[in-house]
Amino acid sequence: MTGASALMDPNSVFTALRLSVVLACVTTGIATAIGIPLAWWLARSRNWWRDVASSLITLPLVLPPTVLGFYLLLLLGPSGLGALAAHITGRPTFAFSFAGLTIGSVIAALPYIVQSTQAAFETIGFKPLEIAYTLRAPPLRAFLTVALPLAAPGVIAGAVIAFAHTIGEFGLVLMIGGDIPGQTRVLSIMLFDNVETGNWASAHAIAGGMVAFAFITILTLRLTQKRLTHRTR
Amino acid sequence: MTGASALMDPNSVFTALRLSVVLACVTTGIATAIGIPLAWWLARSRNWWRDVASSLITLPLVLPPTVLGFYLLLLLGPSGLGALAAHITGRPTFAFSFAGLTIGSVIAALPYIVQSTQAAFETIGFKPLEIAYTLRAPPLRAFLTVALPLAAPGVIAGAVIAFAHTIGEFGLVLMIGGDIPGQTRVLSIMLFDNVETGNWASAHAIAGGMVAFAFITILTLRLTQKRLTHRTR
Amino acid sequence: EQARVAVAANFIGPAKELIADFMQQTGDVIIPSFGSSGQFMIQIEQGADYDMLLSADVAKPAKLLKDGFGVEKSQFTYAVGKLVLWSNNPAYPASENTLRTGSFGHLALCKPDVAPYGAAAVATLETLHLAQQLQPRIVMGMDIAQAYQFVQSGNAELGFVAYSQLHNQHQGTVWVVPPALYPPIRQDVVLLKQGAQNQAARAFLAYLQSTKARAIIISYGYDMP
Amino acid sequence: MPQYLSVHFQGPIDQLEMDIAFNITCPGITGIRGPSGCGKTSLLRGIAGLHHFPKGHCRLGDETWQDDTTFLPPWKRAIGYVPQDGGLFAHLSVEKNLRFGMSHRQGKDLFYEEIVDALRLHALLKRSTQALSGGERQRVAIGRALLTQPKLLLMDEPLSALDVNIKNEILVYIKDFLTQKQIHTLYVSHDSEELRMIASHILDWPSIQHAE
Amino acid sequence: MPQYLSVHFQGPIDQLEMDIAFNITCPGITGIRGPSGCGKTSLLRGIAGLHHFPKGHCRLGDETWQDDTTFLPPWKRAIGYVPQDGGLFAHLSVEKNLRFGMSHRQGKDLFYEEIVDALRLHALLKRSTQALSGGERQRVAIGRALLTQPKLLLMDEPLSALDVNIKNEILVYIKDFLTQKQIHTLYVSHDSEELRMIASHILDWPSIQHAE
Ligand SMILES: Nc1ncnc2c1ncn2[C@@H]1O[C@H](COP(=O)(O)OP(=O)(O)OP(=O)(O)O)[C@@H](O)[C@H]1O
Ligand SMILES: Nc1ncnc2c1ncn2[C@@H]1O[C@H](COP(=O)(O)OP(=O)(O)OP(=O)(O)O)[C@@H](O)[C@H]1O
Ligand SMILES: [Mg+2]
Ligand SMILES: [Mg+2]
């Protein structure tokens, strides 16, 4: 098999790798985009009900992925968002599609981002924002140019966790995705198959590849952050 | 069955609950105890190799739990630490015991704590420590009385994630623990059994219980942290 | 005496009843652990002290014997699974016909390389010459429980599941796939080296072949060899 | 017709009950002095919109920033604020700090060069703000506030960490700049000499406290 | 036999090349003044052990804190340090800040009450440090440093945010305290009046810079 056809063959490792990478990136991206404002809102005040909300958001972490997967199947299917899905996709469910997979992964990844980012916002406090306001930066600009860069270490930590976790997620992904080659069969599922069937040579190779890829990505993220937020003491 | 005997019955939900709670607490405790100094060491300087180390610590997150479980079995078993295990316990492996389960859970939980805590230390910076030094606090005291309380939001966030995740962990726990009633059969495994057999009434009840318990614990953690680190602006 | 038994996840229901009955009869203690057969293989190779494995297939006990983990001649078939097509959606009644029309959205099964019921489902589709045509509609779960949940939650219109999963519920429509369409799903048990001298394990192995035990297994929707 | 800055704030800050009122003609440089902890910083924060005193008002000319029904948020008030601790952004270089509040209307960059020169900031522009000396921080903070071209400038002990020579030079420059641009200024300081040099009149704290 | 504080630091701080040396008899209160950004804070940090100048030495009496082979970490030097920005711990109350550096040897609590009184900190003890006024912060920082009972006290513009009245009172108190306890002090300030009141002699920056 030539390199090119291996890339196109939906059963190949490359396809699974591509799906894993896309899923992890898209999930981390969306979860960060939702998680940052959420964390901000949670960090802004000390009402007890914000603590309640923050704790609630964490709860998906507590359920085993296959169980969370089942509840998400109910949510995405005919008894849940199915009507909406039928409207958009013509099928009565969001499950078994890349879109559905992404929704599920985002819900599972959100707690990591929110917890870590909220802590960062709480640590930096109000003061820098007040200064930005007096310099005529309205809240959005103050947030983007001051609060967010100052909280960068925490945000990046959350994103790294979410990214790594999504790459390795398997129970949830299989449950919502249905293991469709070329659509929802990601690398972790392939790895699982090889482990379950005792196909150790392939398993080690895939695991090694995943780890190497994740290592490079995380290291890059960390170094970029260092560059961005570099401060001489 | 009376309450007392239900508590003792190795097959009961209460036993599994107790094991889950103990496992989650012990794991979070040990992972925090190891993770905080590690995060501190990683945050202390900007050498590129500390970024490498920090990224390496994150890698267990990348592997699906069952696969990580497999590698941990190798580590804990006859081809790894087995000789040591045989010496201590008389069995050729640390696996399939509560101790082995704890080792595995700690390795899986460590990345959460380290990432979040390291970010917090990076955010607070050096200055408060320098002041502590000039007040004759040697490094350990300065760390415990100044750096750690200032980094509390990040540490707590890491601990909350690690705790919630350990409660819900299932792939790893099943692989390393082997589902032994009264020893390694935690709540998430019991939930899995009920889901497997389509026993939804019990499954919902257990899932609800897990979520409720975790909610209360996390909320308590957060409120305690707020109390401890309360600052008027 | 007590013995530890590893039980494939699809057999959890009957295993619990069998063990309860056995323990009442003999006073011996059987401690079951539930999980996937593949996971048990790995654990046994890494020194787990199970005395006996109730596998979901034939191949794994055979491999354990070959690799020296099992006790010679202790392997036998304790149950034969029945494959069914199940629908929880009145618009798509479970039948060969519905399969052939191919008008449904998703057909659930479990992973053929991991779970015997998945292999049987694929074999059935191949015998019916539908494998190619239905390929794009197939969604796969890790095990029969997930295939079942795909249908139960309404996300898949049809699914190949185990008859034993449906034995005490009456939702939807069921088509029992004729055994001729797929190779039999034999589930084998094997006594492991660890349990070679364990009287409770040996007794339980004998009990599995008793009339009482066979009746219980059949009542859960399995066939016997 | 003369314009007025009219301020009346009443309400608690933690345990301290404040009740201040004054009315001054604009533009000009008003010195403010008073004992440690009397509420000078709080007064400036109130005018900047960073603290909301439950009762009172704040008007500059025909603009109302606060009264019983209005409370304009800080970013909508045409103020410049030099906080007591400088309040530099730790994640931005000196230059980016200076430019943070500049709008990008034309002609602004003219002042930029001039102000950087007058405050002797040229050598610092690329530096991180984390390692600046105390006096350097204050000069950056002043420059940053001036560059927003405010209508009202609030300065909270802005030169307390500067030596006499550079302080006098900067005082002269600021005074010229503010007078020329007709920027009204409230200038808090403990240094009588400094106030004498820059302020057109001085408010002593007791004089603006409301009689009980 | 008179004791000496002998300091010589040489090396770069970023682009700034420093080379300072002086030798003074102890105990006494030495005023230090110099232009903004010349290196006063860096000098104090060097003496405190927070900055390690690659060359030079630092000796107090018969103790060597730094020379070619020695570098004592800050927590082993018997110093008190009042940093330019106060450096209060944000997570501790005023009282806990004050007590942070107190060892628990007997008799110390005597000074505690006295110092809290003299610095007028009574009303603040239970407060968080986050909301203190500028002058209040400085007084807490001074109290905290005094309570460590140092052999050498380093004060970096410690009273710059205080009004004249309280400043004079505190100056008198500190001077008495230091003289009585024989604590040698380096006192950085830009205020000549202040230096005149407290310092037994004054080092002008140029005089301690090494000739090139
Ligand atoms: N957010 C707050 N919460 C509680 N008390 C506060 C708050 N802000 C200020 N205070 C208190 O109110 C009083 C006035 O503070 P303010 O900072 O306005 O004083 P100041 O006049 O600027 O003093 P200084 O000259 O020392 O800077 C002080 O006692 C201060 O501790
Ligand atoms: N860590 C550092 N990295 C780079 N430059 C530094 C560092 N610390 C100080 N500097 C620079 O060295 C010079 C001396 O700083 P220092 O704080 O010692 O001055 P200072 O005499 O205390 O001035 P001021 O009276 O304004 O407080 C300044 O130009 C400052 O910007
Ligand atoms: Mg003030
Ligand atoms: Mg200085």
mmCIF file of N, CA and C and ligand atoms in Angstrom, chain B residues 233, chain D residues 13-14 16 35-42 84 157 190, chain E residues 127 131-136 161, ligand 1:
data_model
loop_
_atom_site.group_PDB
_atom_site.id
_atom_site.type_symbol
_atom_site.label_atom_id
_atom_site.label_comp_id
_atom_site.label_asym_id
_atom_site.label_seq_id
_atom_site.Cartn_x
_atom_site.Cartn_y
_atom_site.Cartn_z
ATOM 1 N N ARG B 233 -11.323 42.448 48.785
ATOM 2 C CA ARG B 233 -10.549 42.907 47.634
ATOM 3 C C ARG B 233 -9.459 43.893 48.029
ATOM 4 N N ILE D 13 -16.863 52.815 53.743
ATOM 5 C CA ILE D 13 -15.862 51.904 53.186
ATOM 6 C C ILE D 13 -15.460 51.032 54.333
ATOM 7 N N ASP D 14 -15.963 49.804 54.314
ATOM 8 C CA ASP D 14 -15.771 48.927 55.456
ATOM 9 C C ASP D 14 -16.299 49.647 56.700
ATOM 10 N N LEU D 16 -15.148 52.561 57.909
ATOM 11 C CA LEU D 16 -14.989 54.012 57.807
ATOM 12 C C LEU D 16 -16.193 54.649 57.099
ATOM 13 N N PRO D 35 -4.318 63.267 56.341
ATOM 14 C CA PRO D 35 -3.554 62.244 57.064
ATOM 15 C C PRO D 35 -3.673 60.852 56.448
ATOM 16 N N SER D 36 -2.742 60.013 56.812
ATOM 17 C CA SER D 36 -2.720 58.637 56.302
ATOM 18 C C SER D 36 -4.023 57.903 56.624
ATOM 19 N N GLY D 37 -4.628 57.316 55.611
ATOM 20 C CA GLY D 37 -5.829 56.508 55.830
ATOM 21 C C GLY D 37 -7.090 57.318 55.957
ATOM 22 N N CYS D 38 -7.065 58.634 55.613
ATOM 23 C CA CYS D 38 -8.269 59.437 55.782
ATOM 24 C C CYS D 38 -9.271 59.182 54.665
ATOM 25 N N GLY D 39 -8.809 58.738 53.491
ATOM 26 C CA GLY D 39 -9.748 58.416 52.419
ATOM 27 C C GLY D 39 -9.433 59.083 51.091
ATOM 28 N N LYS D 40 -8.233 59.576 50.905
ATOM 29 C CA LYS D 40 -7.888 60.266 49.656
ATOM 30 C C LYS D 40 -7.963 59.310 48.463
ATOM 31 N N THR D 41 -7.333 58.142 48.615
ATOM 32 C CA THR D 41 -7.377 57.168 47.529
ATOM 33 C C THR D 41 -8.824 56.759 47.245
ATOM 34 N N SER D 42 -9.587 56.575 48.308
ATOM 35 C CA SER D 42 -10.984 56.182 48.114
ATOM 36 C C SER D 42 -11.755 57.249 47.352
ATOM 37 N N GLN D 84 -1.854 54.804 43.348
ATOM 38 C CA GLN D 84 -0.778 55.006 44.303
ATOM 39 C C GLN D 84 0.380 54.030 44.080
ATOM 40 N N GLU D 157 -0.325 60.498 44.740
ATOM 41 C CA GLU D 157 1.085 60.512 45.114
ATOM 42 C C GLU D 157 1.961 60.007 43.969
ATOM 43 N N HIS D 190 1.666 64.220 49.920
ATOM 44 C CA HIS D 190 1.984 64.593 51.297
ATOM 45 C C HIS D 190 3.080 65.641 51.334
ATOM 46 N N ARG E 127 -7.591 43.283 60.002
ATOM 47 C CA ARG E 127 -7.917 43.556 58.595
ATOM 48 C C ARG E 127 -7.090 42.713 57.633
ATOM 49 N N ALA E 131 -6.777 45.716 51.446
ATOM 50 C CA ALA E 131 -7.537 46.952 51.339
ATOM 51 C C ALA E 131 -6.924 48.079 52.164
ATOM 52 N N LEU E 132 -5.662 47.940 52.536
ATOM 53 C CA LEU E 132 -5.041 48.995 53.324
ATOM 54 C C LEU E 132 -4.718 50.201 52.447
ATOM 55 N N SER E 133 -4.670 51.370 53.069
ATOM 56 C CA SER E 133 -4.221 52.561 52.343
ATOM 57 C C SER E 133 -2.703 52.504 52.217
ATOM 58 N N GLY E 134 -2.165 53.348 51.321
ATOM 59 C CA GLY E 134 -0.729 53.332 51.069
ATOM 60 C C GLY E 134 0.092 53.526 52.339
ATOM 61 N N GLY E 135 -0.304 54.484 53.147
ATOM 62 C CA GLY E 135 0.441 54.752 54.366
ATOM 63 C C GLY E 135 0.296 53.630 55.378
ATOM 64 N N GLU E 136 -0.874 53.028 55.431
ATOM 65 C CA GLU E 136 -1.081 51.910 56.351
ATOM 66 C C GLU E 136 -0.185 50.731 55.982
ATOM 67 N N ALA E 161 4.841 57.447 51.870
ATOM 68 C CA ALA E 161 3.409 57.662 51.681
ATOM 69 C C ALA E 161 2.724 58.210 52.931
HETATM 70 N N1 LIG F 1 -11.899 48.033 50.057
HETATM 71 C C1 LIG F 1 -11.728 48.450 51.316
HETATM 72 N N2 LIG F 1 -12.222 47.695 52.315
HETATM 73 C C2 LIG F 1 -12.069 48.071 53.587
HETATM 74 N N3 LIG F 1 -11.424 49.166 53.974
HETATM 75 C C3 LIG F 1 -10.871 49.937 53.030
HETATM 76 C C4 LIG F 1 -11.002 49.622 51.663
HETATM 77 N N4 LIG F 1 -10.345 50.569 50.965
HETATM 78 C C5 LIG F 1 -9.859 51.432 51.879
HETATM 79 N N5 LIG F 1 -10.177 51.074 53.110
HETATM 80 C C6 LIG F 1 -9.826 51.777 54.357
HETATM 81 O O1 LIG F 1 -10.365 53.059 54.269
HETATM 82 C C7 LIG F 1 -9.457 54.009 54.785
HETATM 83 C C8 LIG F 1 -9.128 55.044 53.711
HETATM 84 O O2 LIG F 1 -8.309 54.432 52.752
HETATM 85 P P1 LIG F 1 -7.629 55.254 51.590
HETATM 86 O O3 LIG F 1 -6.774 54.292 50.811
HETATM 87 O O4 LIG F 1 -8.639 56.008 50.871
HETATM 88 O O5 LIG F 1 -6.684 56.234 52.440
HETATM 89 P P2 LIG F 1 -5.711 57.346 51.921
HETATM 90 O O6 LIG F 1 -6.243 58.649 52.338
HETATM 91 O O7 LIG F 1 -5.417 57.153 50.489
HETATM 92 O O8 LIG F 1 -4.421 57.030 52.786
HETATM 93 P P3 LIG F 1 -2.871 57.033 52.366
HETATM 94 O O9 LIG F 1 -2.419 58.427 52.394
HETATM 95 O O10 LIG F 1 -2.247 56.220 53.456
HETATM 96 O O11 LIG F 1 -2.764 56.371 51.043
HETATM 97 C C9 LIG F 1 -8.241 53.258 55.226
HETATM 98 O O12 LIG F 1 -8.320 53.055 56.627
HETATM 99 C C10 LIG F 1 -8.352 51.951 54.513
HETATM 100 O O13 LIG F 1 -7.772 50.913 55.259
#
